[in-house]
Amino acid sequence: MASGTALIYDEEMTSHKLLWNDPVCDIEVPERLSCCYEQLKSYHLVERCVHVPAREGSEEEILLVHSSEHLEVAKSTQTMNEEELRRVSGNYDAFYFHPSTYRCARLAVGATLQLVDAVMSGQVCNGMALVRPPGHHSQRNAANGFCLFNNVAIAAEYAKLKYGLQRILIVDWDVHHGQGTQYIFEEDPSVLYFSWHRYEHQEFWPSLRESDYDAVGLGKGKGLNINLPWNQVGMGNADYLAAFFHVLLPVAFEFDPELVLVSSGYDSGIGDPEGQMNATPEVFAHLTYFLMQLASGKLCVILEGGYHLKSLSESVCMTVKTLLGDPVPQLTGEMAPCLSAVESIQNVRAAHKPYWKCFMYEDIPFLQNVSTRSHLLKKTDPNPSPEHGSEITNNKETAKVERFLKLHMKNILSPVPPIKTATTDSKVSAQLLPVPVPLIKEMDKTEVKALVSAFYADLVKEDKTLLSLGSMLAILDKILKKEVCSGITESPSAAVSVAVALRHSIHFGFQR
Ligand code: Q9C
Ligand code: ZN
């Protein structure tokens, strides 16, 4: 059984960049790649991975998926000036060329194939490729949505050809529909393609009829294309887990893939200006962990979108950390999926009922009306109250998200205290009294007031209170350092005990 996690990163892929003003494309920046790598370094994840070098994908490999016309157009842009580049870029929906784009796109393909080789040869168990430009919107004959060559689709064809694979699963958790990948494998029974995507009843880009749940594949590929359209923004951890539990995982285990490829866009994460979703970085650890249970762990994660640099890089770290085998972090927040998510999930289950045993024996009615009604309401009602009413994500408030994420990541990455109860003896705690005093500053004003007034009230009646407070503060100190999760001491003062207990519950109440 193979072990180890490959990481593929080549700085050269940061040379592809936008040379003119274009508000549609200006979020696809080189820093997307460098920020991820810096963050991986800061968590000491890079040194734990097996470094696999990128290479250029060959023309032959690109032609596994793309037309020679498409390849030639891309090749011809290498020597163009800005004006010519602008003109060619204008032939596509949301794409820009730079003189280095062709070289970067070939490296992106090659990096992806290197990852497949590392996993299929048993050099590593799994891995991640950080690549630009991304791939999943790219089609046989066209660049689209920041994508030139379809890295993941080429990887699937390559794995079929080189390793004789008969069942490959592609999981596309990017917030956009990978319509390019859908078109390429629509009739192919050897590739199961799953994509969830912001859809909003076809209002969200790429606004295609064929992104809806009833596009199940064609011919021999019927049942092997699974679209889960999100008809509202603000989907969060619970919605993503419900999608995995009730749609993807049952089908994936039934399909029993020999290799899993992830079109790993993080624009489905919190703070992303495109996705407007609410899933926090640690949900990607869980998604990764579930997929690691398939195909004997043979999992290749390939970067697609993700435009909020902090959210993107934290989510990439969560993914790589999980690939390395670290325990998955606890999820917080609402754990029930919203109504609109349940509706989408039910509809895709109903659409796939004829093709999968896991759905066949269940009674799954279509639920076409629920979110359609709220969708129509939204248009007429100036103050609709959608389910995700007070979302953290807001277009103009990414700074707020940044502050949220900073605190949030600190909280989830700091070690959980052991189940251990501190106790004190009066001599030691009396000496400890001056040490934890600065901690009082960390309490909020009302808490300090309550603590202090209770302390003075008791002091008049009871001399031993000073000693008792010392014990309490010594325990509080241990709780805050996460050395213990609770403490017990002799105390004449109930008020002080309550203050410490309150502090305790604020920090750890939901963790144990
Ligand atoms: N009005 C990826 O995430 N938006 N691509 C176009 C046109 C393009 C996203 C909006 C978004 C492309 C890989
Ligand atoms: Zn995307």
Coordinates of C-alpha atoms and ligand atoms in Angstrom, one line a residue:
M1 CA 0.0 0.0 0.0
A2 CA 1.5 3.3 -1.1
S3 CA 2.0 6.1 1.4
G4 CA 2.9 9.8 1.1
T5 CA 1.4 12.9 -0.4
A6 CA 2.7 14.6 -3.5
L7 CA 2.7 18.3 -3.9
I8 CA 3.3 19.9 -7.3
Y9 CA 4.0 23.6 -7.5
D10 CA 6.0 25.5 -10.1
E11 CA 6.5 29.2 -9.7
E12 CA 6.6 29.6 -13.5
M13 CA 2.8 29.2 -13.6
T14 CA 2.5 32.6 -11.9
S15 CA 3.8 34.3 -15.1
H16 CA 0.3 34.0 -16.7
K17 CA -1.4 37.3 -16.0
L18 CA -3.9 39.9 -17.3
L19 CA -2.2 42.7 -19.2
W20 CA -5.2 45.1 -19.7
N21 CA -8.3 46.1 -17.8
D22 CA -11.0 43.5 -17.7
P23 CA -13.3 43.4 -14.7
V24 CA -14.5 39.8 -15.7
C25 CA -11.0 38.3 -15.6
D26 CA -9.1 40.4 -13.1
I27 CA -9.7 38.0 -10.2
E28 CA -7.6 35.2 -11.7
V29 CA -4.3 36.5 -10.4
P30 CA -0.8 34.9 -10.0
E31 CA -1.0 35.5 -6.2
R32 CA -3.6 32.7 -6.1
L33 CA -0.8 30.2 -6.6
S34 CA 2.0 31.9 -4.6
C35 CA -0.3 32.6 -1.6
C36 CA -1.3 29.0 -1.4
Y37 CA 2.3 27.9 -1.4
E38 CA 3.3 30.5 1.2
Q39 CA 0.5 29.3 3.5
L40 CA 1.5 25.7 3.0
K41 CA 5.0 26.6 4.0
S42 CA 3.9 28.5 7.1
Y43 CA 1.9 25.4 8.3
H44 CA 5.1 23.3 7.6
L45 CA 3.0 21.2 5.2
V46 CA 5.4 21.6 2.2
E47 CA 8.2 19.8 4.0
R48 CA 5.9 16.9 4.9
C49 CA 5.0 16.3 1.2
V50 CA 6.9 14.6 -1.5
H51 CA 7.9 17.2 -4.0
V52 CA 7.1 16.1 -7.5
P53 CA 8.3 18.4 -10.3
A54 CA 5.9 19.8 -13.0
R55 CA 6.6 19.1 -16.6
E56 CA 5.1 20.4 -19.9
G57 CA 2.2 18.3 -21.1
S58 CA 3.0 17.1 -24.7
E59 CA 0.9 18.0 -27.7
E60 CA -0.1 14.4 -28.0
E61 CA -1.5 14.5 -24.4
I62 CA -3.4 17.8 -25.0
L63 CA -4.9 16.2 -28.2
L64 CA -6.4 13.5 -26.0
V65 CA -9.1 16.0 -25.3
H66 CA -8.7 19.1 -27.5
S67 CA -8.8 19.7 -31.3
S68 CA -5.6 20.5 -33.2
E69 CA -7.2 23.8 -34.2
H70 CA -7.5 24.8 -30.5
L71 CA -4.0 23.7 -29.8
E72 CA -2.7 25.7 -32.8
V73 CA -4.5 28.9 -31.8
A74 CA -3.1 28.6 -28.2
K75 CA 0.4 28.0 -29.6
S76 CA 0.2 31.0 -31.9
T77 CA -0.4 33.4 -29.0
Q78 CA 3.2 33.0 -27.7
T79 CA 4.6 35.6 -30.0
M80 CA 1.7 38.0 -30.1
N81 CA 1.8 41.6 -29.0
E82 CA -0.8 43.0 -26.5
E83 CA -3.2 44.2 -29.2
E84 CA -3.3 40.8 -30.9
L85 CA -3.6 39.0 -27.5
R86 CA -6.6 41.1 -26.7
R87 CA -8.2 40.3 -30.0
V88 CA -7.8 36.5 -29.7
S89 CA -8.9 36.6 -26.0
G90 CA -12.1 38.4 -27.2
N91 CA -13.1 35.3 -29.1
Y92 CA -13.8 33.5 -25.9
D93 CA -16.2 33.9 -22.9
A94 CA -14.0 35.1 -20.0
F95 CA -10.5 34.3 -21.0
Y96 CA -7.2 36.3 -21.3
F97 CA -4.0 35.4 -23.1
H98 CA -0.5 36.5 -22.0
P99 CA 2.6 35.6 -24.0
S100 CA 3.4 33.0 -21.3
T101 CA -0.2 31.6 -21.2
Y102 CA 0.5 28.7 -23.6
R103 CA 3.7 27.7 -21.6
C104 CA 1.8 27.9 -18.3
A105 CA -1.2 25.9 -19.6
R106 CA 1.2 23.2 -20.8
L107 CA 2.8 23.1 -17.4
A108 CA -0.6 22.9 -15.8
V109 CA -1.5 19.9 -17.9
G110 CA 1.9 18.3 -17.3
A111 CA 1.8 18.9 -13.5
T112 CA -1.6 17.2 -13.4
L113 CA -0.2 14.2 -15.4
Q114 CA 2.8 14.0 -13.1
L115 CA 0.4 13.8 -10.2
V116 CA -1.5 11.0 -11.8
D117 CA 1.8 9.1 -12.5
A118 CA 3.0 9.6 -9.0
V119 CA -0.2 8.1 -7.6
M120 CA -0.7 5.4 -10.2
S121 CA 2.9 4.2 -9.9
G122 CA 2.6 3.9 -6.2
Q123 CA 5.3 6.5 -5.5
V124 CA 2.7 8.3 -3.3
C125 CA -0.8 7.5 -2.1
N126 CA -2.4 10.9 -3.1
G127 CA -1.5 14.5 -3.8
M128 CA -2.3 18.0 -4.9
A129 CA -1.2 20.0 -7.9
L130 CA -1.3 23.8 -7.7
V131 CA -1.8 24.9 -11.2
R132 CA -2.7 27.9 -13.4
P133 CA -4.5 28.4 -15.7
P134 CA -7.4 26.2 -14.4
G135 CA -9.1 23.7 -16.6
H136 CA -12.7 22.6 -16.0
H137 CA -14.5 25.2 -18.3
S138 CA -12.2 24.5 -21.2
Q139 CA -13.8 22.6 -24.1
R140 CA -12.6 20.5 -27.0
N141 CA -12.3 23.6 -29.2
A142 CA -12.5 26.6 -26.9
A143 CA -11.0 28.4 -24.0
N144 CA -13.6 29.5 -21.4
G145 CA -13.9 30.9 -17.9
F146 CA -10.1 31.4 -17.3
C147 CA -9.4 27.9 -18.6
L148 CA -7.3 27.0 -21.7
F149 CA -6.7 23.3 -21.5
N150 CA -8.9 20.9 -19.4
N151 CA -6.2 19.6 -17.1
V152 CA -8.5 17.2 -15.2
A153 CA -10.2 15.8 -18.3
I154 CA -6.8 15.2 -20.0
A155 CA -5.7 13.5 -16.8
A156 CA -8.7 11.1 -16.9
E157 CA -8.1 10.2 -20.6
Y158 CA -4.4 9.8 -19.9
A159 CA -5.1 7.5 -16.9
K160 CA -7.5 5.4 -19.0
L161 CA -4.9 5.1 -21.8
K162 CA -1.7 4.6 -19.8
Y163 CA -3.0 2.5 -16.9
G164 CA -6.0 0.9 -18.5
L165 CA -8.5 2.3 -16.0
Q166 CA -12.1 1.6 -16.6
R167 CA -13.7 3.7 -13.8
I168 CA -12.6 7.2 -12.9
L169 CA -14.5 9.5 -10.7
I170 CA -14.2 13.3 -11.2
V171 CA -15.5 15.4 -8.3
D172 CA -15.9 19.1 -9.1
W173 CA -16.4 21.1 -6.0
D174 CA -15.6 24.4 -7.7
V175 CA -18.6 26.7 -7.3
H176 CA -18.9 26.9 -11.1
H177 CA -20.3 24.2 -13.3
G178 CA -17.4 22.5 -15.2
Q179 CA -19.4 22.4 -18.4
G180 CA -16.2 21.7 -20.3
T181 CA -15.7 18.5 -18.4
Q182 CA -19.4 17.5 -18.7
Y183 CA -19.3 17.9 -22.5
I184 CA -16.1 15.8 -22.8
F185 CA -17.4 12.8 -20.8
E186 CA -21.2 13.1 -21.4
E187 CA -21.3 9.9 -23.4
D188 CA -18.4 8.1 -21.7
P189 CA -19.4 5.3 -19.3
S190 CA -15.9 5.1 -17.8
V191 CA -15.9 8.6 -16.2
L192 CA -18.4 9.5 -13.5
Y193 CA -18.6 13.3 -13.3
F194 CA -20.1 15.1 -10.3
S195 CA -20.4 18.8 -10.0
W196 CA -22.2 21.1 -7.6
H197 CA -22.5 24.7 -8.7
R198 CA -24.1 28.1 -8.0
Y199 CA -27.0 28.1 -10.5
E200 CA -29.8 30.3 -9.2
H201 CA -32.3 28.8 -11.8
Q202 CA -29.8 29.4 -14.7
E203 CA -29.1 33.1 -13.7
F204 CA -25.5 32.4 -12.6
W205 CA -22.7 32.1 -15.1
P206 CA -22.3 30.1 -17.4
S207 CA -26.1 30.1 -17.3
L208 CA -26.6 26.9 -19.2
R209 CA -29.8 24.8 -19.3
E210 CA -27.5 21.7 -19.3
S211 CA -26.1 22.6 -15.8
D212 CA -29.4 21.5 -14.2
Y213 CA -30.0 18.3 -12.3
D214 CA -31.8 16.7 -15.3
A215 CA -28.6 16.5 -17.4
V216 CA -27.7 13.0 -16.4
G217 CA -25.4 12.0 -19.3
L218 CA -26.0 10.7 -22.8
G219 CA -26.1 7.3 -24.5
K220 CA -23.8 4.8 -22.7
G221 CA -22.9 7.6 -20.3
K222 CA -26.5 7.9 -19.0
G223 CA -26.5 8.2 -15.2
L224 CA -22.8 9.1 -15.1
N225 CA -23.2 12.9 -15.2
I226 CA -24.4 14.3 -11.9
N227 CA -25.2 18.0 -11.6
L228 CA -26.3 19.5 -8.2
P229 CA -27.4 23.0 -8.9
W230 CA -27.5 25.4 -5.9
N231 CA -30.4 27.8 -6.4
Q232 CA -29.4 30.1 -3.6
V233 CA -26.2 31.7 -2.4
G234 CA -25.0 31.2 1.1
M235 CA -24.7 27.4 1.1
G236 CA -22.5 26.3 4.0
N237 CA -20.8 23.3 5.7
A238 CA -24.1 21.5 6.4
D239 CA -25.3 21.8 2.8
Y240 CA -22.0 20.5 1.4
L241 CA -22.0 17.6 3.8
A242 CA -25.6 16.8 2.9
A243 CA -24.7 16.8 -0.8
F244 CA -21.9 14.3 -0.1
F245 CA -24.0 12.1 2.2
H246 CA -27.1 12.0 0.1
V247 CA -25.8 12.2 -3.5
L248 CA -22.1 11.8 -4.2
L249 CA -21.0 9.2 -1.7
P250 CA -23.7 6.6 -2.2
V251 CA -23.2 6.8 -6.0
A252 CA -19.4 6.9 -5.7
F253 CA -19.2 3.8 -3.5
E254 CA -21.6 2.0 -5.9
F255 CA -19.5 3.1 -8.9
D256 CA -16.3 1.9 -7.1
P257 CA -13.7 4.0 -9.0
E258 CA -10.1 3.0 -9.5
L259 CA -9.0 6.6 -9.3
V260 CA -10.5 9.8 -8.0
L261 CA -9.7 13.2 -9.5
V262 CA -10.9 16.4 -7.8
S263 CA -11.5 19.6 -9.8
S264 CA -10.7 21.5 -6.7
G265 CA -12.0 25.0 -6.9
Y266 CA -12.3 26.9 -3.6
D267 CA -14.6 29.6 -4.9
S268 CA -17.2 27.5 -3.2
G269 CA -15.6 28.6 0.1
I270 CA -16.5 31.5 2.4
G271 CA -15.6 35.0 1.3
D272 CA -15.3 34.2 -2.4
P273 CA -16.6 37.1 -4.5
E274 CA -17.8 34.7 -7.2
G275 CA -19.4 32.0 -5.2
Q276 CA -21.0 34.0 -2.4
M277 CA -21.1 30.8 -0.3
N278 CA -20.4 30.2 3.4
A279 CA -18.5 26.9 3.7
T280 CA -15.5 27.3 6.0
P281 CA -12.0 26.0 5.1
E282 CA -12.3 22.9 7.4
V283 CA -15.2 21.5 5.4
F284 CA -12.7 20.8 2.6
A285 CA -10.8 18.6 5.1
H286 CA -14.0 16.6 5.5
L287 CA -14.7 16.4 1.8
T288 CA -11.1 15.3 1.2
Y289 CA -11.3 12.7 3.9
F290 CA -14.5 11.1 2.5
L291 CA -12.9 10.9 -1.0
M292 CA -9.8 9.2 0.5
Q293 CA -12.0 6.2 1.3
L294 CA -12.5 5.5 -2.4
A295 CA -10.2 3.8 -4.9
S296 CA -7.8 2.5 -2.2
G297 CA -7.0 6.1 -1.4
K298 CA -5.8 7.0 -4.9
L299 CA -6.8 10.7 -4.9
C300 CA -5.5 13.5 -7.1
V301 CA -6.5 17.0 -6.2
I302 CA -6.1 19.6 -8.9
L303 CA -6.6 23.3 -8.3
E304 CA -9.4 25.1 -10.3
G305 CA -10.9 28.4 -9.0
G306 CA -10.8 30.3 -5.7
Y307 CA -10.5 34.1 -5.6
H308 CA -10.5 35.1 -2.0
L309 CA -6.8 34.6 -1.3
K310 CA -7.1 34.0 2.4
S311 CA -10.0 31.6 2.1
L312 CA -8.4 29.9 -0.9
S313 CA -5.1 29.3 0.8
E314 CA -6.5 28.1 4.2
S315 CA -8.8 25.7 2.3
V316 CA -5.8 24.4 0.3
C317 CA -3.9 23.8 3.5
M318 CA -6.9 22.0 5.0
T319 CA -7.0 19.7 1.9
V320 CA -3.2 19.0 1.9
K321 CA -3.2 18.4 5.7
T322 CA -6.0 15.9 5.3
L323 CA -4.2 14.1 2.4
L324 CA -1.2 13.8 4.7
G325 CA -3.4 11.9 7.2
D326 CA -3.9 14.5 9.9
P327 CA -7.1 14.2 11.9
V328 CA -9.9 16.3 10.4
P329 CA -10.9 19.4 12.4
Q330 CA -14.3 19.7 14.1
L331 CA -17.0 21.5 12.1
T332 CA -18.9 24.3 13.8
G333 CA -22.1 26.1 13.0
E334 CA -25.6 25.1 11.7
M335 CA -25.6 21.4 10.9
A336 CA -28.9 21.2 9.1
P337 CA -29.0 21.8 5.4
C338 CA -31.2 24.6 4.2
L339 CA -34.5 24.0 2.4
S340 CA -33.2 25.1 -1.0
A341 CA -30.2 22.7 -0.6
V342 CA -32.6 19.8 0.4
E343 CA -34.7 20.5 -2.7
S344 CA -31.7 20.4 -5.0
I345 CA -30.5 17.3 -3.4
Q346 CA -33.9 15.6 -3.7
N347 CA -34.2 16.6 -7.3
V348 CA -30.8 15.2 -8.4
R349 CA -31.6 11.9 -6.4
A350 CA -34.9 11.7 -8.2
A351 CA -33.3 12.3 -11.6
H352 CA -30.7 9.6 -10.9
K353 CA -33.1 7.0 -9.5
P354 CA -33.2 4.9 -12.6
Y355 CA -29.4 4.6 -12.8
W356 CA -28.2 3.8 -9.2
K357 CA -29.3 1.0 -6.8
C358 CA -28.7 3.3 -3.9
F359 CA -31.6 5.5 -5.0
M360 CA -33.7 2.8 -6.8
Y361 CA -35.4 1.4 -3.8
E362 CA -36.2 4.7 -2.2
D363 CA -39.3 6.8 -2.6
I364 CA -37.9 10.1 -3.9
P365 CA -40.4 12.6 -5.2
F366 CA -39.3 15.6 -7.3
L367 CA -39.6 18.8 -5.3
Q368 CA -39.8 21.4 -8.1
N369 CA -41.8 24.0 -6.3
V370 CA -40.2 25.1 -3.1
S371 CA -37.2 27.1 -4.2
T372 CA -38.9 28.1 -7.5
R373 CA -41.5 29.8 -5.4
S374 CA -38.9 31.7 -3.3
H375 CA -37.1 32.4 -6.5
L376 CA -40.2 34.1 -7.9
L377 CA -40.8 35.8 -4.6
K378 CA -37.3 37.3 -4.7
K379 CA -38.2 39.1 -8.0
T380 CA -41.4 40.7 -6.8
D381 CA -40.8 41.1 -3.1
P382 CA -38.4 44.0 -2.4
N383 CA -37.6 42.6 1.0
P384 CA -37.5 38.8 0.6
S385 CA -36.4 36.8 3.6
P386 CA -34.3 34.0 2.1
E387 CA -33.1 31.2 4.3
H388 CA -29.6 32.5 4.3
G389 CA -30.7 35.9 5.3
S390 CA -27.9 37.2 7.5
E391 CA -24.9 35.8 5.8
I392 CA -21.3 36.5 6.7
T393 CA -20.4 36.7 3.0
N394 CA -21.0 40.0 1.4
N395 CA -19.6 41.3 -1.8
K396 CA -18.1 44.5 -0.2
E397 CA -17.1 43.0 3.1
T398 CA -14.2 40.7 2.3
A399 CA -12.2 42.4 5.0
K400 CA -14.7 41.3 7.5
V401 CA -14.4 37.8 6.2
E402 CA -10.6 38.1 6.5
R403 CA -10.9 39.0 10.2
F404 CA -13.5 36.2 10.7
L405 CA -11.2 33.7 9.0
K406 CA -8.1 34.8 11.0
L407 CA -9.9 34.2 14.3
H408 CA -11.7 31.1 13.1
M409 CA -8.5 29.4 11.8
K410 CA -6.7 30.2 15.1
N411 CA -9.6 28.6 17.0
I412 CA -9.8 25.4 14.9
L413 CA -6.1 24.8 14.6
S414 CA -5.2 25.4 18.2
P415 CA -5.0 22.1 20.0
V416 CA -8.0 20.9 21.9
P417 CA -7.4 20.5 25.7
P418 CA -7.1 16.9 27.0
I419 CA -9.9 15.7 29.2
K420 CA -8.0 16.5 32.4
T421 CA -9.2 18.3 35.5
A422 CA -6.9 20.6 37.4
T423 CA -6.9 20.8 41.1
T424 CA -5.0 23.0 43.5
D425 CA -3.6 22.9 47.0
S426 CA -3.9 26.2 49.0
K427 CA -0.1 26.8 49.3
V428 CA 0.6 26.6 45.6
S429 CA -2.4 28.6 44.5
A430 CA -1.6 31.4 46.9
Q431 CA 1.8 31.8 45.3
L432 CA 0.3 31.7 41.9
L433 CA -2.0 34.7 42.5
P434 CA 0.2 37.4 40.9
V435 CA 0.9 35.3 37.8
P436 CA -2.5 35.1 36.1
V437 CA -3.5 38.6 36.8
P438 CA -3.0 39.8 33.2
L439 CA -5.6 37.2 32.2
I440 CA -8.3 39.4 33.8
K441 CA -7.8 41.8 30.9
E442 CA -9.0 39.1 28.5
M443 CA -12.4 38.9 30.2
D444 CA -15.1 41.3 29.0
K445 CA -16.1 44.2 31.3
T446 CA -19.3 42.8 32.7
E447 CA -17.5 39.5 33.6
V448 CA -14.7 41.4 35.3
K449 CA -17.2 43.5 37.2
A450 CA -19.1 40.5 38.3
L451 CA -16.0 38.7 39.3
V452 CA -14.5 41.7 41.2
S453 CA -17.7 42.7 43.0
A454 CA -18.4 39.2 44.0
F455 CA -14.9 38.9 45.3
Y456 CA -15.1 42.1 47.4
A457 CA -18.5 41.2 48.7
D458 CA -17.2 37.9 49.8
L459 CA -13.9 39.3 51.1
V460 CA -15.8 41.2 53.9
K461 CA -17.4 38.0 55.1
E462 CA -14.6 35.6 54.5
D463 CA -10.8 35.9 54.7
K464 CA -10.2 32.7 52.8
T465 CA -11.6 34.3 49.7
L466 CA -8.3 35.7 48.6
L467 CA -6.8 32.2 48.7
S468 CA -9.8 30.9 46.8
L469 CA -9.5 33.5 44.1
G470 CA -5.8 32.5 43.7
S471 CA -6.9 28.9 43.2
M472 CA -9.5 29.9 40.7
L473 CA -7.1 32.0 38.7
A474 CA -4.5 29.2 38.7
I475 CA -7.1 26.9 37.2
L476 CA -8.3 29.5 34.8
D477 CA -4.8 29.9 33.6
K478 CA -4.5 26.2 32.9
I479 CA -7.8 26.2 31.0
L480 CA -6.8 29.1 28.9
K481 CA -3.5 27.5 28.1
K482 CA -5.6 24.4 27.1
E483 CA -3.6 22.2 29.5
V484 CA -6.8 21.0 31.1
C485 CA -10.4 21.3 30.1
S486 CA -11.9 21.9 33.5
G487 CA -10.8 22.4 37.1
I488 CA -12.0 21.9 40.7
T489 CA -11.0 23.6 43.9
E490 CA -12.1 24.3 47.4
S491 CA -14.0 27.6 47.5
P492 CA -16.1 29.5 49.9
S493 CA -17.3 31.8 47.1
A494 CA -19.9 30.5 44.7
A495 CA -19.8 33.7 42.7
V496 CA -16.1 33.2 41.8
S497 CA -16.8 29.6 40.9
V498 CA -19.6 30.6 38.6
A499 CA -17.3 33.2 36.9
V500 CA -14.7 30.5 36.2
A501 CA -17.3 28.1 35.0
L502 CA -18.8 30.7 32.7
R503 CA -15.4 31.4 31.2
H504 CA -14.9 27.7 30.7
S505 CA -18.2 27.2 28.9
I506 CA -17.4 30.1 26.6
H507 CA -14.2 28.5 25.5
F508 CA -15.0 24.9 25.4
G509 CA -18.7 24.4 25.8
F510 CA -19.3 23.1 22.3
Q511 CA -16.0 21.2 21.9
R512 CA -16.6 18.3 24.3
Ligands
Q9C1 N1 -20.4 37.8 -17.0 C1 -13.1 29.2 -12.6 O1 -13.5 29.4 -11.4 N2 -17.2 34.7 -14.9 N3 -13.6 30.0 -13.6 C2 -17.8 35.3 -16.1 C3 -19.4 36.8 -17.2 C4 -16.2 33.8 -15.2 C5 -14.6 31.0 -13.3 C6 -18.9 36.3 -15.9 C7 -15.9 32.9 -14.1 C8 -14.9 31.8 -14.4 C9 -12.1 28.2 -12.9
ZN2 ZN -14.9 28.4 -10.3

